[in-house]
């Protein structure tokens, strides 16, 4: 379409606007005028299709229906408010598609509002931005109405079919503040799968239940939902000591290995130590997760205890309590360890979610929090560069997974 635009005509319009002191955006600006002309021309084209003949065409005489003037209305666009004239027909059967009856915004403005919301702007900030940049008056309620429409898409996304097998699934949570009487922290859980092709696939979002945390019954429901959507097998599930989750994994995917997140284990270790000791602790813990075998890792833990137990006994206790879910990591090839241990898989996603959540402060309802998180997820990697990078690095881990889990990546694949 861009090839069909007359550059000389565009330049003439721009020169004329500059000479006459005409602003680019806002009400009465050059883009608004052009938008008006394009929209009105498109509506006239829709009317031509509806009647079966063009304006002033003799073929329409005595045809039973005809044009019946135009009705003016103001619509909000990305160029600012635009006054347009919508054609009418005599029998009232014309239903315009570009700007429907009762519609007061072009879809481009809705897309802009959703994009700004996904980046973490509050509804007040979005309204101020539209007023400042586009001279468009949009109320907070209108912005809420626009963003609420994504909930239908969220429901469809949450129930879409999934791959039959994932080499790795990460399960993590982001805490949000929800105002239910008093403002309280509530977890929103995220499941992210690494596909056989090496791409990231966000499997869904689940709000945590009330109380002191979720148990096996909750996780059995979540994992069964994933399985019912098509995922018959998972090789490794990486999580962070979520109560009841290992038991649910064993029930839903009996062959899956439950692996504690090594990165979270390291971070939790630092919580018990003075910041000045972090570098030394990180150096002394490295032999544990780089050990070639469990016996070597036990020797490394003993050496770590000899040095640090007197000062930080909670760190040793943390590793001992997590040992059963940490040990499987040691049997993996280095390529699989890289996939399991990497923070890039889920940390970049969590960072985007946290930015959006932090900007809002707290949410009135659980649904509002889920909507915010969903919008943030939908704005990830719009250019697809992250996807290409993951695929390019996947061949070596894929070979390692095929050797470690023979036949499971192919026999279950759709």
mmCIF file of C-alpha atoms in Angstrom:
data_model
loop_
_atom_site.group_PDB
_atom_site.id
_atom_site.type_symbol
_atom_site.label_atom_id
_atom_site.label_comp_id
_atom_site.label_asym_id
_atom_site.label_seq_id
_atom_site.Cartn_x
_atom_site.Cartn_y
_atom_site.Cartn_z
ATOM 1 C CA UNK A 1 0.000 0.000 0.000
ATOM 2 C CA UNK A 2 2.897 2.334 0.801
ATOM 3 C CA UNK A 3 4.167 1.935 -2.782
ATOM 4 C CA UNK A 4 0.898 3.415 -4.053
ATOM 5 C CA UNK A 5 1.255 6.651 -2.072
ATOM 6 C CA UNK A 6 2.269 9.630 -4.180
ATOM 7 C CA UNK A 7 5.385 11.024 -2.467
ATOM 8 C CA UNK A 8 5.085 14.302 -4.330
ATOM 9 C CA UNK A 9 1.494 14.766 -3.174
ATOM 10 C CA UNK A 10 2.456 14.006 0.412
ATOM 11 C CA UNK A 11 5.269 16.558 0.204
ATOM 12 C CA UNK A 12 2.883 19.166 -1.189
ATOM 13 C CA UNK A 13 0.465 18.581 1.673
ATOM 14 C CA UNK A 14 3.236 18.804 4.258
ATOM 15 C CA UNK A 15 4.615 22.008 2.709
ATOM 16 C CA UNK A 16 1.163 23.583 2.634
ATOM 17 C CA UNK A 17 0.494 22.640 6.232
ATOM 18 C CA UNK A 18 3.809 24.124 7.318
ATOM 19 C CA UNK A 19 3.207 27.310 5.351
ATOM 20 C CA UNK A 20 -0.235 27.743 6.904
ATOM 21 C CA UNK A 21 1.021 26.944 10.406
ATOM 22 C CA UNK A 22 -1.103 23.799 10.558
ATOM 23 C CA UNK A 23 -0.143 21.358 13.312
ATOM 24 C CA UNK A 24 0.472 17.705 12.482
ATOM 25 C CA UNK A 25 -1.706 16.011 15.119
ATOM 26 C CA UNK A 26 -4.652 17.017 17.264
ATOM 27 C CA UNK A 27 -8.070 18.333 16.286
ATOM 28 C CA UNK A 28 -7.878 20.189 12.963
ATOM 29 C CA UNK A 29 -4.330 18.974 12.322
ATOM 30 C CA UNK A 30 -3.034 17.652 9.004
ATOM 31 C CA UNK A 31 -3.273 13.970 10.021
ATOM 32 C CA UNK A 32 -6.814 14.505 11.293
ATOM 33 C CA UNK A 33 -7.816 16.080 7.967
ATOM 34 C CA UNK A 34 -6.264 13.219 6.005
ATOM 35 C CA UNK A 35 -7.909 10.678 8.307
ATOM 36 C CA UNK A 36 -11.274 12.348 7.704
ATOM 37 C CA UNK A 37 -10.845 12.164 3.917
ATOM 38 C CA UNK A 38 -9.688 8.530 3.953
ATOM 39 C CA UNK A 39 -12.421 7.349 6.345
ATOM 40 C CA UNK A 40 -15.186 9.174 4.484
ATOM 41 C CA UNK A 41 -13.963 7.808 1.140
ATOM 42 C CA UNK A 42 -13.917 4.296 2.576
ATOM 43 C CA UNK A 43 -17.454 4.711 3.924
ATOM 44 C CA UNK A 44 -18.651 5.908 0.533
ATOM 45 C CA UNK A 45 -17.062 2.792 -0.955
ATOM 46 C CA UNK A 46 -18.933 0.644 1.549
ATOM 47 C CA UNK A 47 -22.166 2.361 0.528
ATOM 48 C CA UNK A 48 -21.383 1.682 -3.161
ATOM 49 C CA UNK A 49 -20.984 -2.014 -2.349
ATOM 50 C CA UNK A 50 -24.185 -2.011 -0.297
ATOM 51 C CA UNK A 51 -26.328 -0.400 -3.014
ATOM 52 C CA UNK A 52 -24.591 -2.052 -5.942
ATOM 53 C CA UNK A 53 -23.814 1.184 -7.760
ATOM 54 C CA UNK A 54 -21.642 4.244 -7.242
ATOM 55 C CA UNK A 55 -22.774 7.772 -6.479
ATOM 56 C CA UNK A 56 -24.452 9.548 -9.458
ATOM 57 C CA UNK A 57 -24.472 6.285 -11.441
ATOM 58 C CA UNK A 58 -27.650 6.120 -13.622
ATOM 59 C CA UNK A 59 -27.813 2.410 -12.869
ATOM 60 C CA UNK A 60 -29.192 3.259 -9.461
ATOM 61 C CA UNK A 61 -32.306 5.047 -10.658
ATOM 62 C CA UNK A 62 -35.506 3.421 -9.481
ATOM 63 C CA UNK A 63 -33.463 0.722 -7.764
ATOM 64 C CA UNK A 64 -35.605 0.591 -4.647
ATOM 65 C CA UNK A 65 -32.948 1.952 -2.287
ATOM 66 C CA UNK A 66 -30.679 4.962 -2.590
ATOM 67 C CA UNK A 67 -28.484 7.373 -0.671
ATOM 68 C CA UNK A 68 -30.219 9.571 1.849
ATOM 69 C CA UNK A 69 -27.689 12.201 2.853
ATOM 70 C CA UNK A 70 -25.086 11.913 5.567
ATOM 71 C CA UNK A 71 -24.947 12.096 9.334
ATOM 72 C CA UNK A 72 -22.064 13.780 11.118
ATOM 73 C CA UNK A 73 -20.312 12.430 14.217
ATOM 74 C CA UNK A 74 -17.008 12.850 16.003
ATOM 75 C CA UNK A 75 -14.686 9.871 16.394
ATOM 76 C CA UNK A 76 -11.421 9.592 18.290
ATOM 77 C CA UNK A 77 -8.421 8.484 16.277
ATOM 78 C CA UNK A 78 -4.675 8.264 16.783
ATOM 79 C CA UNK A 79 -4.453 11.610 14.946
ATOM 80 C CA UNK A 80 -6.907 13.249 17.345
ATOM 81 C CA UNK A 81 -10.672 13.894 17.257
ATOM 82 C CA UNK A 82 -12.078 13.817 13.716
ATOM 83 C CA UNK A 83 -15.521 14.967 12.568
ATOM 84 C CA UNK A 84 -16.738 12.587 9.848
ATOM 85 C CA UNK A 85 -19.876 12.396 7.711
ATOM 86 C CA UNK A 86 -21.351 8.874 7.499
ATOM 87 C CA UNK A 87 -23.555 8.155 4.453
ATOM 88 C CA UNK A 88 -27.121 6.904 4.994
ATOM 89 C CA UNK A 89 -29.548 4.988 2.799
ATOM 90 C CA UNK A 90 -33.309 5.402 2.548
ATOM 91 C CA UNK A 91 -34.388 2.087 4.019
ATOM 92 C CA UNK A 92 -31.827 2.202 6.845
ATOM 93 C CA UNK A 93 -30.234 -1.143 5.965
ATOM 94 C CA UNK A 94 -26.663 0.189 5.561
ATOM 95 C CA UNK A 95 -24.347 -1.113 8.308
ATOM 96 C CA UNK A 96 -20.902 0.530 7.964
ATOM 97 C CA UNK A 97 -17.965 -1.692 8.959
ATOM 98 C CA UNK A 98 -15.058 0.750 9.250
ATOM 99 C CA UNK A 99 -16.903 2.986 11.723
ATOM 100 C CA UNK A 100 -19.969 1.108 12.926
ATOM 101 C CA UNK A 101 -23.180 2.628 14.217
ATOM 102 C CA UNK A 102 -22.571 4.022 17.685
ATOM 103 C CA UNK A 103 -18.804 3.613 17.353
ATOM 104 C CA UNK A 104 -16.854 6.611 18.617
ATOM 105 C CA UNK A 105 -13.280 5.380 18.252
ATOM 106 C CA UNK A 106 -11.280 3.917 15.405
ATOM 107 C CA UNK A 107 -9.726 0.560 16.300
ATOM 108 C CA UNK A 108 -6.236 2.067 16.076
ATOM 109 C CA UNK A 109 -6.922 4.089 19.206
ATOM 110 C CA UNK A 110 -8.086 0.971 21.043
ATOM 111 C CA UNK A 111 -4.872 -0.794 20.030
ATOM 112 C CA UNK A 112 -2.863 2.178 21.306
ATOM 113 C CA UNK A 113 -4.665 2.144 24.667
ATOM 114 C CA UNK A 114 -4.057 -1.599 25.074
ATOM 115 C CA UNK A 115 -0.386 -1.167 24.131
ATOM 116 C CA UNK A 116 0.115 1.621 26.674
ATOM 117 C CA UNK A 117 -1.658 -0.426 29.349
ATOM 118 C CA UNK A 118 0.583 -3.412 28.587
ATOM 119 C CA UNK A 119 3.623 -1.221 29.184
ATOM 120 C CA UNK A 120 2.415 -0.531 32.708
ATOM 121 C CA UNK A 121 0.790 2.906 32.379
ATOM 122 C CA UNK A 122 -2.144 3.508 34.700
ATOM 123 C CA UNK A 123 -5.498 4.506 33.236
ATOM 124 C CA UNK A 124 -4.964 8.067 34.433
ATOM 125 C CA UNK A 125 -1.554 8.208 32.744
ATOM 126 C CA UNK A 126 -3.012 6.851 29.502
ATOM 127 C CA UNK A 127 -5.775 9.474 29.543
ATOM 128 C CA UNK A 128 -3.193 12.227 30.160
ATOM 129 C CA UNK A 129 -0.965 10.899 27.366
ATOM 130 C CA UNK A 130 -3.813 10.848 24.833
ATOM 131 C CA UNK A 131 -4.846 14.364 25.825
ATOM 132 C CA UNK A 132 -1.294 15.714 25.562
ATOM 133 C CA UNK A 133 -0.117 13.981 22.394
ATOM 134 C CA UNK A 134 -3.336 13.458 20.422
ATOM 135 C CA UNK A 135 -5.592 16.125 21.919
ATOM 136 C CA UNK A 136 -8.094 13.330 22.518
ATOM 137 C CA UNK A 137 -10.353 13.363 25.571
ATOM 138 C CA UNK A 138 -10.682 9.756 26.752
ATOM 139 C CA UNK A 139 -12.093 9.030 30.197
ATOM 140 C CA UNK A 140 -10.675 6.463 32.612
ATOM 141 C CA UNK A 141 -13.936 4.525 32.301
ATOM 142 C CA UNK A 142 -13.548 4.368 28.515
ATOM 143 C CA UNK A 143 -9.999 3.090 28.928
ATOM 144 C CA UNK A 144 -11.264 0.440 31.339
ATOM 145 C CA UNK A 145 -13.921 -0.572 28.805
ATOM 146 C CA UNK A 146 -11.302 -0.866 26.051
ATOM 147 C CA UNK A 147 -8.890 -2.970 28.114
ATOM 148 C CA UNK A 148 -11.705 -5.150 29.487
ATOM 149 C CA UNK A 149 -12.260 -6.457 25.961
ATOM 150 C CA UNK A 150 -8.988 -8.359 26.150
ATOM 151 C CA UNK A 151 -10.553 -10.658 28.761
ATOM 152 C CA UNK A 152 -12.408 -12.538 26.029
ATOM 153 C CA UNK A 153 -9.092 -13.069 24.263
ATOM 154 C CA UNK A 154 -7.508 -14.116 27.543
ATOM 155 C CA UNK A 155 -10.137 -16.810 28.105
ATOM 156 C CA UNK A 156 -9.526 -18.183 24.609
ATOM 157 C CA UNK A 157 -5.750 -18.057 25.111
ATOM 158 C CA UNK A 158 -5.991 -19.788 28.510
ATOM 159 C CA UNK A 159 -7.924 -22.680 26.940
ATOM 160 C CA UNK A 160 -6.007 -23.068 23.657
ATOM 161 C CA UNK A 161 -4.536 -26.482 22.748
ATOM 162 C CA UNK A 162 -0.942 -27.059 23.862
ATOM 163 C CA UNK A 163 1.921 -29.168 22.536
ATOM 164 C CA UNK A 164 1.867 -32.850 23.403
ATOM 165 C CA UNK A 165 5.291 -32.715 25.053
ATOM 166 C CA UNK A 166 7.582 -30.049 26.500
ATOM 167 C CA UNK A 167 11.225 -30.774 27.354
ATOM 168 C CA UNK A 168 11.087 -28.253 30.227
ATOM 169 C CA UNK A 169 8.277 -26.416 32.018
ATOM 170 C CA UNK A 170 9.088 -23.611 34.469
ATOM 171 C CA UNK A 171 6.541 -22.720 37.151
ATOM 172 C CA UNK A 172 7.028 -19.436 38.959
ATOM 173 C CA UNK A 173 4.941 -16.738 40.613
ATOM 174 C CA UNK A 174 4.665 -12.966 40.769
ATOM 175 C CA UNK A 175 3.087 -11.370 43.820
ATOM 176 C CA UNK A 176 0.489 -8.653 43.280
ATOM 177 C CA UNK A 177 -1.408 -6.482 45.742
ATOM 178 C CA UNK A 178 -5.185 -6.938 45.630
ATOM 179 C CA UNK A 179 -7.588 -4.780 47.605
ATOM 180 C CA UNK A 180 -10.114 -7.145 49.155
ATOM 181 C CA UNK A 181 -11.101 -5.305 52.300
ATOM 182 C CA UNK A 182 -7.445 -4.809 53.169
ATOM 183 C CA UNK A 183 -4.670 -4.702 50.589
ATOM 184 C CA UNK A 184 -2.874 -8.060 50.643
ATOM 185 C CA UNK A 185 -0.296 -9.873 48.555
ATOM 186 C CA UNK A 186 -1.641 -12.591 46.287
ATOM 187 C CA UNK A 187 0.424 -14.834 43.983
ATOM 188 C CA UNK A 188 -0.211 -15.164 40.267
ATOM 189 C CA UNK A 189 1.419 -18.327 38.931
ATOM 190 C CA UNK A 190 2.921 -18.557 35.477
ATOM 191 C CA UNK A 191 3.795 -21.749 33.588
ATOM 192 C CA UNK A 192 6.306 -21.402 30.772
ATOM 193 C CA UNK A 193 7.201 -24.310 28.505
ATOM 194 C CA UNK A 194 10.238 -24.730 26.285
ATOM 195 C CA UNK A 195 8.990 -26.408 23.118
ATOM 196 C CA UNK A 196 10.683 -29.152 21.126
ATOM 197 C CA UNK A 197 11.525 -26.449 18.565
ATOM 198 C CA UNK A 198 13.296 -24.415 21.263
ATOM 199 C CA UNK A 199 10.781 -21.585 21.576
ATOM 200 C CA UNK A 200 9.097 -20.291 24.717
ATOM 201 C CA UNK A 201 5.393 -20.994 25.155
ATOM 202 C CA UNK A 202 3.513 -19.402 28.055
ATOM 203 C CA UNK A 203 1.013 -22.093 28.971
ATOM 204 C CA UNK A 204 -1.236 -20.030 31.219
ATOM 205 C CA UNK A 205 -1.842 -17.889 34.286
ATOM 206 C CA UNK A 206 -3.446 -18.941 37.560
ATOM 207 C CA UNK A 207 -4.310 -16.810 40.570
ATOM 208 C CA UNK A 208 -3.323 -18.318 43.896
ATOM 209 C CA UNK A 209 -5.995 -19.277 46.363
ATOM 210 C CA UNK A 210 -6.688 -17.561 49.667
ATOM 211 C CA UNK A 211 -4.942 -18.761 52.779
ATOM 212 C CA UNK A 212 -1.408 -19.798 53.627
ATOM 213 C CA UNK A 213 -0.487 -21.095 50.224
ATOM 214 C CA UNK A 214 -1.528 -23.700 47.716
ATOM 215 C CA UNK A 215 -1.413 -27.442 48.255
ATOM 216 C CA UNK A 216 -1.416 -30.627 46.225
ATOM 217 C CA UNK A 217 -5.133 -30.314 45.419
ATOM 218 C CA UNK A 218 -4.637 -26.865 43.872
ATOM 219 C CA UNK A 219 -1.634 -27.956 41.830
ATOM 220 C CA UNK A 220 -3.370 -31.134 40.711
ATOM 221 C CA UNK A 221 -6.130 -28.955 39.238
ATOM 222 C CA UNK A 222 -3.646 -26.644 37.472
ATOM 223 C CA UNK A 223 -1.504 -29.442 36.021
ATOM 224 C CA UNK A 224 -4.560 -31.483 35.012
ATOM 225 C CA UNK A 225 -5.826 -28.452 33.115
ATOM 226 C CA UNK A 226 -2.522 -28.288 31.198
ATOM 227 C CA UNK A 227 -2.682 -32.031 30.516
ATOM 228 C CA UNK A 228 -6.294 -31.820 29.346
ATOM 229 C CA UNK A 229 -5.267 -29.166 26.847
ATOM 230 C CA UNK A 230 -2.986 -31.711 25.178
ATOM 231 C CA UNK A 231 0.279 -31.929 27.126
ATOM 232 C CA UNK A 232 0.677 -35.641 27.749
ATOM 233 C CA UNK A 233 4.306 -35.518 28.905
ATOM 234 C CA UNK A 234 6.903 -33.160 30.368
ATOM 235 C CA UNK A 235 10.528 -34.198 30.826
ATOM 236 C CA UNK A 236 11.545 -31.718 33.539
ATOM 237 C CA UNK A 237 9.426 -29.383 35.692
ATOM 238 C CA UNK A 238 11.462 -26.593 37.285
ATOM 239 C CA UNK A 239 9.894 -24.956 40.337
ATOM 240 C CA UNK A 240 10.807 -23.304 43.613
ATOM 241 C CA UNK A 241 9.629 -25.316 46.603
ATOM 242 C CA UNK A 242 5.915 -24.761 46.006
ATOM 243 C CA UNK A 243 3.974 -26.793 48.564
ATOM 244 C CA UNK A 244 2.215 -29.820 47.091
ATOM 245 C CA UNK A 245 3.559 -29.284 43.570
ATOM 246 C CA UNK A 246 5.999 -32.264 43.447
ATOM 247 C CA UNK A 247 3.196 -34.660 44.449
ATOM 248 C CA UNK A 248 0.891 -33.228 41.772
ATOM 249 C CA UNK A 249 3.631 -33.530 39.125
ATOM 250 C CA UNK A 250 4.147 -37.180 40.016
ATOM 251 C CA UNK A 251 0.410 -37.826 39.632
ATOM 252 C CA UNK A 252 -0.134 -35.982 36.335
ATOM 253 C CA UNK A 253 3.195 -36.745 34.587
ATOM 254 C CA UNK A 254 4.702 -39.811 36.322
ATOM 255 C CA UNK A 255 7.843 -39.770 34.156
ATOM 256 C CA UNK A 256 8.610 -36.075 34.772
ATOM 257 C CA UNK A 257 11.592 -35.063 36.889
ATOM 258 C CA UNK A 258 10.835 -32.380 39.475
ATOM 259 C CA UNK A 259 13.794 -30.025 39.662
ATOM 260 C CA UNK A 260 14.180 -27.178 42.126
ATOM 261 C CA UNK A 261 15.217 -23.921 40.482
ATOM 262 C CA UNK A 262 18.949 -23.593 41.128
ATOM 263 C CA UNK A 263 18.874 -19.837 40.559
ATOM 264 C CA UNK A 264 16.154 -19.406 43.178
ATOM 265 C CA UNK A 265 18.088 -21.670 45.542
ATOM 266 C CA UNK A 266 21.122 -19.408 45.207
ATOM 267 C CA UNK A 267 19.058 -16.256 45.683
ATOM 268 C CA UNK A 268 17.367 -17.680 48.752
ATOM 269 C CA UNK A 269 20.803 -18.489 50.146
ATOM 270 C CA UNK A 270 21.816 -14.833 49.896
ATOM 271 C CA UNK A 271 18.747 -13.812 51.924
ATOM 272 C CA UNK A 272 20.369 -15.325 55.020
ATOM 273 C CA UNK A 273 23.756 -13.697 54.530
ATOM 274 C CA UNK A 274 25.264 -10.260 54.888
ATOM 275 C CA UNK A 275 25.705 -8.552 51.534
ATOM 276 C CA UNK A 276 29.441 -8.237 52.082
ATOM 277 C CA UNK A 277 29.675 -12.051 52.065
ATOM 278 C CA UNK A 278 27.618 -12.640 48.894
ATOM 279 C CA UNK A 279 30.570 -12.891 46.531
ATOM 280 C CA UNK A 280 32.406 -15.386 48.759
ATOM 281 C CA UNK A 281 29.235 -17.458 49.305
ATOM 282 C CA UNK A 282 28.503 -17.533 45.577
ATOM 283 C CA UNK A 283 32.046 -18.766 44.932
ATOM 284 C CA UNK A 284 31.784 -21.480 47.606
ATOM 285 C CA UNK A 285 28.346 -22.658 46.426
ATOM 286 C CA UNK A 286 29.389 -23.018 42.792
ATOM 287 C CA UNK A 287 31.063 -26.428 43.352
ATOM 288 C CA UNK A 288 27.648 -27.760 44.486
ATOM 289 C CA UNK A 289 25.748 -27.084 41.256
ATOM 290 C CA UNK A 290 28.697 -27.731 38.959
ATOM 291 C CA UNK A 291 29.575 -31.047 40.612
ATOM 292 C CA UNK A 292 29.838 -34.045 38.254
ATOM 293 C CA UNK A 293 27.988 -36.340 40.692
ATOM 294 C CA UNK A 294 25.899 -36.366 43.850
ATOM 295 C CA UNK A 295 28.799 -37.595 45.974
ATOM 296 C CA UNK A 296 30.959 -34.714 44.746
ATOM 297 C CA UNK A 297 28.126 -32.297 45.517
ATOM 298 C CA UNK A 298 27.799 -33.716 49.040
ATOM 299 C CA UNK A 299 31.532 -33.199 49.560
ATOM 300 C CA UNK A 300 31.144 -29.608 48.334
ATOM 301 C CA UNK A 301 28.211 -29.048 50.737
ATOM 302 C CA UNK A 302 30.280 -30.429 53.618
ATOM 303 C CA UNK A 303 33.158 -28.104 52.721
ATOM 304 C CA UNK A 304 30.721 -25.177 52.534
ATOM 305 C CA UNK A 305 29.339 -26.126 55.977
ATOM 306 C CA UNK A 306 32.790 -26.295 57.529
ATOM 307 C CA UNK A 307 33.388 -22.692 56.474
ATOM 308 C CA UNK A 308 29.977 -21.035 56.874
ATOM 309 C CA UNK A 309 27.787 -23.077 59.280
ATOM 310 C CA UNK A 310 28.833 -21.156 62.366
ATOM 311 C CA UNK A 311 27.800 -17.860 60.765
ATOM 312 C CA UNK A 312 24.955 -18.879 58.424
ATOM 313 C CA UNK A 313 23.465 -22.239 59.487
ATOM 314 C CA UNK A 314 20.178 -21.418 57.709
ATOM 315 C CA UNK A 315 21.921 -21.640 54.323
ATOM 316 C CA UNK A 316 23.086 -25.209 54.995
ATOM 317 C CA UNK A 317 19.585 -26.087 56.238
ATOM 318 C CA UNK A 318 18.065 -24.602 53.057
ATOM 319 C CA UNK A 319 20.213 -26.801 50.790
ATOM 320 C CA UNK A 320 19.626 -29.912 52.905
ATOM 321 C CA UNK A 321 15.830 -29.404 52.777
ATOM 322 C CA UNK A 322 15.941 -28.854 48.995
ATOM 323 C CA UNK A 323 18.381 -31.693 48.286
ATOM 324 C CA UNK A 324 15.837 -34.224 46.951
ATOM 325 C CA UNK A 325 14.649 -31.777 44.277
ATOM 326 C CA UNK A 326 18.167 -30.436 43.629
ATOM 327 C CA UNK A 327 19.909 -33.781 43.049
ATOM 328 C CA UNK A 328 18.287 -34.564 39.635
ATOM 329 C CA UNK A 329 20.108 -31.532 38.226
ATOM 330 C CA UNK A 330 23.445 -33.283 38.720
ATOM 331 C CA UNK A 331 22.612 -36.161 36.344
ATOM 332 C CA UNK A 332 22.017 -33.854 33.382
ATOM 333 C CA UNK A 333 24.350 -33.101 30.512
ATOM 334 C CA UNK A 334 25.908 -29.621 30.570
ATOM 335 C CA UNK A 335 23.596 -28.497 27.750
ATOM 336 C CA UNK A 336 20.504 -29.493 29.736
ATOM 337 C CA UNK A 337 21.898 -27.859 32.867
ATOM 338 C CA UNK A 338 22.190 -24.615 30.913
ATOM 339 C CA UNK A 339 18.524 -24.721 29.899
ATOM 340 C CA UNK A 340 17.333 -25.633 33.395
ATOM 341 C CA UNK A 341 19.571 -23.174 35.209
ATOM 342 C CA UNK A 342 19.225 -20.194 32.893
ATOM 343 C CA UNK A 343 17.340 -17.182 34.206
ATOM 344 C CA UNK A 344 16.638 -15.870 30.709
ATOM 345 C CA UNK A 345 13.748 -18.284 30.193
ATOM 346 C CA UNK A 346 11.463 -16.722 32.721
ATOM 347 C CA UNK A 347 13.236 -13.759 34.299
ATOM 348 C CA UNK A 348 12.756 -11.453 31.303
ATOM 349 C CA UNK A 349 9.046 -12.272 31.392
ATOM 350 C CA UNK A 350 8.811 -11.703 35.139
ATOM 351 C CA UNK A 351 10.657 -8.396 34.813
ATOM 352 C CA UNK A 352 8.077 -7.119 32.314
ATOM 353 C CA UNK A 353 5.220 -8.295 34.529
ATOM 354 C CA UNK A 354 6.715 -6.701 37.640
ATOM 355 C CA UNK A 355 7.119 -3.352 35.863
ATOM 356 C CA UNK A 356 3.462 -3.374 34.847
ATOM 357 C CA UNK A 357 2.303 -4.496 38.304
ATOM 358 C CA UNK A 358 4.471 -1.976 40.152
ATOM 359 C CA UNK A 359 3.071 0.884 38.061
ATOM 360 C CA UNK A 360 -0.469 0.010 39.163
ATOM 361 C CA UNK A 361 0.326 -0.271 42.872
ATOM 362 C CA UNK A 362 -2.628 -2.479 43.759
ATOM 363 C CA UNK A 363 -5.712 -3.862 42.053
ATOM 364 C CA UNK A 364 -9.385 -3.798 43.040
ATOM 365 C CA UNK A 365 -10.006 -7.416 42.040
ATOM 366 C CA UNK A 366 -8.235 -10.610 41.073
ATOM 367 C CA UNK A 367 -9.582 -10.229 37.507
ATOM 368 C CA UNK A 368 -8.005 -6.767 37.207
ATOM 369 C CA UNK A 369 -4.623 -8.156 38.291
ATOM 370 C CA UNK A 370 -4.847 -11.045 35.818
ATOM 371 C CA UNK A 371 -5.780 -8.615 33.028
ATOM 372 C CA UNK A 372 -2.701 -6.495 33.760
ATOM 373 C CA UNK A 373 -0.391 -9.523 33.746
ATOM 374 C CA UNK A 374 -1.983 -10.888 30.559
ATOM 375 C CA UNK A 375 -1.545 -7.560 28.741
ATOM 376 C CA UNK A 376 2.114 -7.466 29.783
ATOM 377 C CA UNK A 377 2.631 -11.002 28.432
ATOM 378 C CA UNK A 378 0.970 -10.189 25.110
ATOM 379 C CA UNK A 379 3.396 -7.310 24.560
ATOM 380 C CA UNK A 380 6.498 -9.518 24.877
ATOM 381 C CA UNK A 381 8.914 -9.854 21.954
ATOM 382 C CA UNK A 382 6.810 -8.001 19.332
ATOM 383 C CA UNK A 383 9.576 -8.254 16.694
ATOM 384 C CA UNK A 384 10.219 -11.980 17.211
ATOM 385 C CA UNK A 385 13.962 -11.492 17.759
ATOM 386 C CA UNK A 386 13.854 -13.330 21.091
ATOM 387 C CA UNK A 387 12.187 -16.314 19.443
ATOM 388 C CA UNK A 388 14.870 -16.479 16.739
ATOM 389 C CA UNK A 389 17.626 -16.265 19.353
ATOM 390 C CA UNK A 390 16.184 -19.175 21.330
ATOM 391 C CA UNK A 391 15.784 -21.354 18.245
ATOM 392 C CA UNK A 392 19.354 -20.636 17.111
ATOM 393 C CA UNK A 393 20.737 -21.852 20.464
ATOM 394 C CA UNK A 394 18.526 -24.903 20.776
ATOM 395 C CA UNK A 395 20.215 -27.607 18.647
ATOM 396 C CA UNK A 396 22.807 -28.705 21.222
ATOM 397 C CA UNK A 397 20.268 -28.910 24.106
ATOM 398 C CA UNK A 398 17.829 -30.764 21.823
ATOM 399 C CA UNK A 399 20.441 -33.447 21.120
ATOM 400 C CA UNK A 400 21.131 -33.751 24.844
ATOM 401 C CA UNK A 401 17.415 -34.116 25.630
ATOM 402 C CA UNK A 402 17.026 -36.798 22.952
ATOM 403 C CA UNK A 403 19.845 -38.813 24.538
ATOM 404 C CA UNK A 404 18.662 -38.296 28.128
ATOM 405 C CA UNK A 405 14.945 -38.871 27.415
ATOM 406 C CA UNK A 406 15.026 -41.239 24.424
ATOM 407 C CA UNK A 407 11.878 -41.286 22.300
ATOM 408 C CA UNK A 408 9.842 -38.979 24.520
ATOM 409 C CA UNK A 409 10.258 -35.851 22.404
ATOM 410 C CA UNK A 410 9.119 -37.529 19.196
ATOM 411 C CA UNK A 411 6.553 -40.194 20.055
ATOM 412 C CA UNK A 412 4.331 -37.701 21.895
ATOM 413 C CA UNK A 413 4.802 -34.814 19.493
ATOM 414 C CA UNK A 414 1.775 -33.645 17.507
#
